[in-house]
PDB file of C-alpha atoms in Angstrom:
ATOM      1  CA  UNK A   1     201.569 -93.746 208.393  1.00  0.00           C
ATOM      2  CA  UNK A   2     198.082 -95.331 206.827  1.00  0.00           C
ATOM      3  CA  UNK A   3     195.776 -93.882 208.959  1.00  0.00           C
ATOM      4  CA  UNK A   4     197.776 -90.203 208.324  1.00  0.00           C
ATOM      5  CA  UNK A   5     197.115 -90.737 204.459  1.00  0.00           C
ATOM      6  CA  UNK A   6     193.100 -92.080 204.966  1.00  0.00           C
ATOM      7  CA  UNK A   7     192.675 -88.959 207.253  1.00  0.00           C
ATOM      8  CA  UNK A   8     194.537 -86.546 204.803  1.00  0.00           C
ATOM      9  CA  UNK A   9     192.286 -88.330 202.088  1.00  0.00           C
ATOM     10  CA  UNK A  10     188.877 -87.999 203.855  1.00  0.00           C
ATOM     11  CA  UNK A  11     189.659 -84.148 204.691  1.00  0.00           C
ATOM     12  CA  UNK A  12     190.805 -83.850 201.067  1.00  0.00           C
ATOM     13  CA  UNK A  13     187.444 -85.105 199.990  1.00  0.00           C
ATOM     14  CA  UNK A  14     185.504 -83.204 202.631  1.00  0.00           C
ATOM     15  CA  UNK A  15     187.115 -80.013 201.217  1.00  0.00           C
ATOM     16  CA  UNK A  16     186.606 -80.666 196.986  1.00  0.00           C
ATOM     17  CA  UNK A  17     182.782 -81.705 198.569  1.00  0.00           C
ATOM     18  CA  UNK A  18     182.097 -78.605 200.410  1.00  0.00           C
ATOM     19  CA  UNK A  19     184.264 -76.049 197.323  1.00  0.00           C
ATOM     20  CA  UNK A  20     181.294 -78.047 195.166  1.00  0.00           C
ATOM     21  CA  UNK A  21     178.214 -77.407 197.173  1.00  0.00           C
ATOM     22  CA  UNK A  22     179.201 -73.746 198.174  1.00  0.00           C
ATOM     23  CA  UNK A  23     179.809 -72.855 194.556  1.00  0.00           C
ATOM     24  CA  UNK A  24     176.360 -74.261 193.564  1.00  0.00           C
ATOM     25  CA  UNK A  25     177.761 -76.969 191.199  1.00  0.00           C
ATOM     26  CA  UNK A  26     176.498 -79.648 193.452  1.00  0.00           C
ATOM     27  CA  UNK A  27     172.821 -79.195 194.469  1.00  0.00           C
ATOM     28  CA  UNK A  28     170.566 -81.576 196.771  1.00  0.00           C
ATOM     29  CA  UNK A  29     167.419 -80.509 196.109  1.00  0.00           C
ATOM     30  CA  UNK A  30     164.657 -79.105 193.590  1.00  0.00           C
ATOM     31  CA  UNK A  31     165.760 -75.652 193.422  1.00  0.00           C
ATOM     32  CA  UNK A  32     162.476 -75.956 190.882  1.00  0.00           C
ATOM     33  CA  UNK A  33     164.437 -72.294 188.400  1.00  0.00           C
ATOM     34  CA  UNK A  34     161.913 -70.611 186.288  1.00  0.00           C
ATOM     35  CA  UNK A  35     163.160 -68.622 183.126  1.00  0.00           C
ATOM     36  CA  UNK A  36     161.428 -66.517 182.373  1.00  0.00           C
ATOM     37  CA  UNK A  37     161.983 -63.055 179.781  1.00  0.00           C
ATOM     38  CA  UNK A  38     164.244 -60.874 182.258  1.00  0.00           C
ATOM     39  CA  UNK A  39     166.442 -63.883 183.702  1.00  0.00           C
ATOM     40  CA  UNK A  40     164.930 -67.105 185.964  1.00  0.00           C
ATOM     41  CA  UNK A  41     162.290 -66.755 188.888  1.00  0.00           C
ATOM     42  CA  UNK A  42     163.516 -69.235 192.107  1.00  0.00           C
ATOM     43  CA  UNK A  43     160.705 -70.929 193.444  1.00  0.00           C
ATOM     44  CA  UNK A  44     162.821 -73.470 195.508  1.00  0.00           C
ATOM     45  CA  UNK A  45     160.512 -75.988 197.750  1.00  0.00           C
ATOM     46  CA  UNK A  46     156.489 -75.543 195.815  1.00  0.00           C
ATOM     47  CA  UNK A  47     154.251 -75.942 198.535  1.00  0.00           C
ATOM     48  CA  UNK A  48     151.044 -74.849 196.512  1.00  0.00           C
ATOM     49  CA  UNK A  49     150.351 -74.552 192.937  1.00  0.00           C
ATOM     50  CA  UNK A  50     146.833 -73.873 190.773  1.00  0.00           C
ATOM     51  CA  UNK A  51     146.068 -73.194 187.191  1.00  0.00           C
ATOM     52  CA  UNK A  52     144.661 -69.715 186.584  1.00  0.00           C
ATOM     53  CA  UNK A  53     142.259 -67.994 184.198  1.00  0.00           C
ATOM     54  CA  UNK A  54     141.401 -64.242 183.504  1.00  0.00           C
ATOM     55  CA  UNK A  55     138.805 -62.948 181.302  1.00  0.00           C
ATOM     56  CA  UNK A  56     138.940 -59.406 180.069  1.00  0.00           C
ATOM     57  CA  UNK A  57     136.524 -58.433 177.918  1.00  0.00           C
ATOM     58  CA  UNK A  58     137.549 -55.136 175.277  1.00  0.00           C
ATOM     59  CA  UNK A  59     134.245 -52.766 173.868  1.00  0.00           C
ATOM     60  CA  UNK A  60     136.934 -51.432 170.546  1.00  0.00           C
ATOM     61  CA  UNK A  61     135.616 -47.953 172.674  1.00  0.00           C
ATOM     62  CA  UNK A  62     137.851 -45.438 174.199  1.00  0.00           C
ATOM     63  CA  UNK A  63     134.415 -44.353 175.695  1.00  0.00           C
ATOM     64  CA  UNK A  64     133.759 -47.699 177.201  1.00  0.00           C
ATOM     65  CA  UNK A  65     136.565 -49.357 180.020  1.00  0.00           C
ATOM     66  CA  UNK A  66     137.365 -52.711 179.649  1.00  0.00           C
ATOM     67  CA  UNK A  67     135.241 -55.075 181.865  1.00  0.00           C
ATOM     68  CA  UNK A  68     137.024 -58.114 183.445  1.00  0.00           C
ATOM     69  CA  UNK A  69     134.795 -60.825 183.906  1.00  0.00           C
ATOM     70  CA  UNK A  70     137.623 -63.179 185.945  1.00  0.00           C
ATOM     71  CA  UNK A  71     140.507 -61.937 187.307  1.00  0.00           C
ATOM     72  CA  UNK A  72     143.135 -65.472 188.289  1.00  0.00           C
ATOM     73  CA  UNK A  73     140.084 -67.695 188.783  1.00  0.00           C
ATOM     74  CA  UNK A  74     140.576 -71.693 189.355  1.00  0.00           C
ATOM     75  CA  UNK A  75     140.604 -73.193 186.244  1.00  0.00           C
ATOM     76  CA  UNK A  76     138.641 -76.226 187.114  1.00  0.00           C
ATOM     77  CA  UNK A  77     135.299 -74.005 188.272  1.00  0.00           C
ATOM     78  CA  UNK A  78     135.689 -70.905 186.610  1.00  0.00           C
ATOM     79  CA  UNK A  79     132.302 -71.223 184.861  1.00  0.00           C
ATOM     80  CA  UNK A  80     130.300 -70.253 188.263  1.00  0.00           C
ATOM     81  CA  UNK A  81     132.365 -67.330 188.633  1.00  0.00           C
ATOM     82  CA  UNK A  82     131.998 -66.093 185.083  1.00  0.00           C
ATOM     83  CA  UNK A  83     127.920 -67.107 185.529  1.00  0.00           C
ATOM     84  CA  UNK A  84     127.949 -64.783 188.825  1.00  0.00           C
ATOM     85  CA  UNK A  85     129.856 -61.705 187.397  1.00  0.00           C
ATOM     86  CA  UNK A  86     127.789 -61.890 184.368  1.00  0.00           C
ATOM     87  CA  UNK A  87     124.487 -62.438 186.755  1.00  0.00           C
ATOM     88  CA  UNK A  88     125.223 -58.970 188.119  1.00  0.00           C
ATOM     89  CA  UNK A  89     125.859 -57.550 184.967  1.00  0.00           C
ATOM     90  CA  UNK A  90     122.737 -58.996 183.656  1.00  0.00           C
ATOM     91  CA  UNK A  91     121.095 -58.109 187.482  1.00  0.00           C
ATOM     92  CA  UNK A  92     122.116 -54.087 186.424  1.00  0.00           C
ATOM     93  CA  UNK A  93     120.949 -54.119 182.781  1.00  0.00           C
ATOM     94  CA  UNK A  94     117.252 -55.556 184.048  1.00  0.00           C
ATOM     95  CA  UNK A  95     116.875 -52.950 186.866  1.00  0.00           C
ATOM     96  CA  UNK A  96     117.321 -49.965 184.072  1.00  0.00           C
ATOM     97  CA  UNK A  97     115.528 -51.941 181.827  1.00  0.00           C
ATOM     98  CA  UNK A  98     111.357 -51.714 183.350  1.00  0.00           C
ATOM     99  CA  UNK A  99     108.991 -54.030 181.152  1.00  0.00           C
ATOM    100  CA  UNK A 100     111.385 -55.403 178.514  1.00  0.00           C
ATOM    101  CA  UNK A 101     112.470 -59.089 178.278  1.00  0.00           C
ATOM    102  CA  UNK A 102     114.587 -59.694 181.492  1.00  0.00           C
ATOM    103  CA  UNK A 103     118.495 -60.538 180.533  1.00  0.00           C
ATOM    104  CA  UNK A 104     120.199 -63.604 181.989  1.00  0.00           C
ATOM    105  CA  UNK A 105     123.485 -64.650 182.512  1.00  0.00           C
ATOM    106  CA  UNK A 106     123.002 -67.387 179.681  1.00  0.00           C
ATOM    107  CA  UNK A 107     121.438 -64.808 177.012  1.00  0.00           C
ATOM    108  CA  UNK A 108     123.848 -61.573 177.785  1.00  0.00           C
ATOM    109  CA  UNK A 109     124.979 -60.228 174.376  1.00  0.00           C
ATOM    110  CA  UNK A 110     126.741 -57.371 173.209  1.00  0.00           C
ATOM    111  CA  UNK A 111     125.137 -54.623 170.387  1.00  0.00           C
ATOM    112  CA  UNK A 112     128.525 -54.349 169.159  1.00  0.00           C
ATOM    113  CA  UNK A 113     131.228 -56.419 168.519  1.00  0.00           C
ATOM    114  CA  UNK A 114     134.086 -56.884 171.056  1.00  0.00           C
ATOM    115  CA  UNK A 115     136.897 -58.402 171.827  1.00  0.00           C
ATOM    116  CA  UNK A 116     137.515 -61.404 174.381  1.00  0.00           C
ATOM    117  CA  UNK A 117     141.425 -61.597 175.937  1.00  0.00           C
ATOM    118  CA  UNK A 118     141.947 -64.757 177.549  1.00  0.00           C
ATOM    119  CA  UNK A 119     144.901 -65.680 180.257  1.00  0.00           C
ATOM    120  CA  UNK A 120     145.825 -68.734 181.460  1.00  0.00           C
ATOM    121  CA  UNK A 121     148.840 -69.096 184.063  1.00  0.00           C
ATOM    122  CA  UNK A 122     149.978 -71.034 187.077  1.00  0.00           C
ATOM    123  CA  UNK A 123     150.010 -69.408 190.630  1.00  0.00           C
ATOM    124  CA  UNK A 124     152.593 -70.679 192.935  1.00  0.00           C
ATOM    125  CA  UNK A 125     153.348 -70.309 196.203  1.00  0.00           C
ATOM    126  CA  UNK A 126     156.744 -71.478 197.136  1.00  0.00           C
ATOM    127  CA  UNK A 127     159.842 -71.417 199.368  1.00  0.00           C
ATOM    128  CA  UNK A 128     161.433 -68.189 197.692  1.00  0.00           C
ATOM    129  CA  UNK A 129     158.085 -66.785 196.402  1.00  0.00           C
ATOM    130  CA  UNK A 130     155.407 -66.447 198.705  1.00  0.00           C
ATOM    131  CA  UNK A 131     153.617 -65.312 195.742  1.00  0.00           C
ATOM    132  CA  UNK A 132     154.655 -65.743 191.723  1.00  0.00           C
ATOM    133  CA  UNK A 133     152.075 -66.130 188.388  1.00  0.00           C
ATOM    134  CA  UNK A 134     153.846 -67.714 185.527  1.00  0.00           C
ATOM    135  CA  UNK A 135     151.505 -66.499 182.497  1.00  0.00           C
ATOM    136  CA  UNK A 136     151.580 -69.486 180.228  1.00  0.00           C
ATOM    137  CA  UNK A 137     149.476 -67.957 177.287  1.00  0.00           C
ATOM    138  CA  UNK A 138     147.358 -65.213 176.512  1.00  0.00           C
ATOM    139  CA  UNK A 139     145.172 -65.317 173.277  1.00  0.00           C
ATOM    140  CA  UNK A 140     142.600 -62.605 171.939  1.00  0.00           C
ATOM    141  CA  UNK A 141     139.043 -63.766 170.811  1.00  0.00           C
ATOM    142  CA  UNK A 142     136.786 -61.860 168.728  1.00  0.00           C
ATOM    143  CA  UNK A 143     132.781 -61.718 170.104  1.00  0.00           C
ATOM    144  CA  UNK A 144     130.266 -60.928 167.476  1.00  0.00           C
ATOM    145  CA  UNK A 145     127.565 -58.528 167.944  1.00  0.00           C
ATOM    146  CA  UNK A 146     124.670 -60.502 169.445  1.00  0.00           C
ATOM    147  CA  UNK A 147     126.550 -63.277 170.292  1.00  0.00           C
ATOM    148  CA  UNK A 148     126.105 -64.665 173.796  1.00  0.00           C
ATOM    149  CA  UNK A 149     128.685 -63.817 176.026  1.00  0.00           C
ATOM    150  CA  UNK A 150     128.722 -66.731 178.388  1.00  0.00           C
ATOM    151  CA  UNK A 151     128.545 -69.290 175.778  1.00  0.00           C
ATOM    152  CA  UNK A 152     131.179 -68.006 173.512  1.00  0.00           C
ATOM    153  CA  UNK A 153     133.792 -67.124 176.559  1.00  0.00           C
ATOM    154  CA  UNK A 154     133.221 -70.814 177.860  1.00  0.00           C
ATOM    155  CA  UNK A 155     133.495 -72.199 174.455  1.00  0.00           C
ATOM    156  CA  UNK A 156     136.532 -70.084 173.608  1.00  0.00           C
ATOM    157  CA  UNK A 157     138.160 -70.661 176.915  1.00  0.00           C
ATOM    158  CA  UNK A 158     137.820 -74.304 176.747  1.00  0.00           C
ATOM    159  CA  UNK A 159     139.436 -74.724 173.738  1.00  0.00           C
ATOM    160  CA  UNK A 160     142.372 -72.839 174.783  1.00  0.00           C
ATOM    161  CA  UNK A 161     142.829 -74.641 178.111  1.00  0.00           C
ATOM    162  CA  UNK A 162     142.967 -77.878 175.574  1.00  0.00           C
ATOM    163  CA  UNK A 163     144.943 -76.360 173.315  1.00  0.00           C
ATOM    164  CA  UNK A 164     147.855 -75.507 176.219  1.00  0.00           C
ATOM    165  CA  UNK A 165     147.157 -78.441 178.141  1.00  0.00           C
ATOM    166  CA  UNK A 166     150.717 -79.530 177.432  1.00  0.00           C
ATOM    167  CA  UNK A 167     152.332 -76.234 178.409  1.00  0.00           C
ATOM    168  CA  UNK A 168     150.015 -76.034 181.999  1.00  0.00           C
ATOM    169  CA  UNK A 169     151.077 -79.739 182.607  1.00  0.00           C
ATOM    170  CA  UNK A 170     154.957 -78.832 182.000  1.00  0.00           C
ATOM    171  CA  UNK A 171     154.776 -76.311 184.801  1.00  0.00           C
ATOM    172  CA  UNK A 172     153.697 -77.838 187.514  1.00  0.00           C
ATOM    173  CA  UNK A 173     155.387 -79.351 189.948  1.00  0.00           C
ATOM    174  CA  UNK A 174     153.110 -81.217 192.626  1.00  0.00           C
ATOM    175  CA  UNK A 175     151.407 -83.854 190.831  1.00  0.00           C
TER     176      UNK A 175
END
């Protein structure tokens, strides 16, 4: 009679166990649940995460597109890839430009005033997603005519990686 009431009690047990994990309630790993504006993003298992910048810079000119100076570049070196996309901007100016002063990456300035719209985000890549990029922040910087592009881009985007350091930090996972 005791070893029909253990059994009954073990497949009683088995049962409530599996009811829990099928209906989600009980969960054995990091299903790692993103909310994010339209509902929650499932990464599951993160295999590979980085922080992200974008640089876009706005002319205030219908006349003018936008240029985008980084599009979801590494935070940790974007400065050579903002030095090389302005080098080739600088690299087109000088070829129209026969006899003047030759324009560098470092001394690249606007006539006009513009603006600078900064991005930083994480990238992951992830059991669910192969691909998702949670946008953290996004923050608009004004440029001043004659104001050197490289220098006040680094300077502005500096600041604002400090200034969400917190927020980057809370959304990673792989430490």
């Amino acid at each position: 009679m005791r070893s029909v009431i253990a059994g009954s009690t073990i497949v009683g047990a088995a049962l409530i166990l599996a009811s829990f994990i099928n209906s989600g309630e009980l969960r054995f790993k990091n299903e790692h649940i993103i909310p994010v504006a339209g509902g929650a993003v499932k990464l599951g298992e993160v295999y590979d995460e980085h922080q992200i910048v974008s640089l876009v810079l706005n002319f205030n000119d219908k006349a003018f597109p936008d240029e985008e100076l980084l599009q979801q570049a590494n935070a940790g070196d974007y400065k050579d890839a903002l030095k090389g996309k302005l080098g080739k901007l600088s690299d087109l100016i000088n070829s129209g430009n026969k006899g003047q002063d030759k324009v560098t990456a470092e001394n690249l300035s606007l006539k006009n005033p513009a603006k600078l719209e900064l991005t930083v985000a994480v990238r992951y890549r992830s059991e669910y997603q192969p691909s998702f990029t949670l946008v953290i922040s996004k923050k608009t910087v004004d440029i001043p005519a004659n104001a050197p592009i490289y220098k006040t881009s680094v300077d502005s985007l500096d600041s604002f990686l400090k200034e969400k350091k917190q927020e980057i930090d809370s959304s990673l996972y792989l430490k």
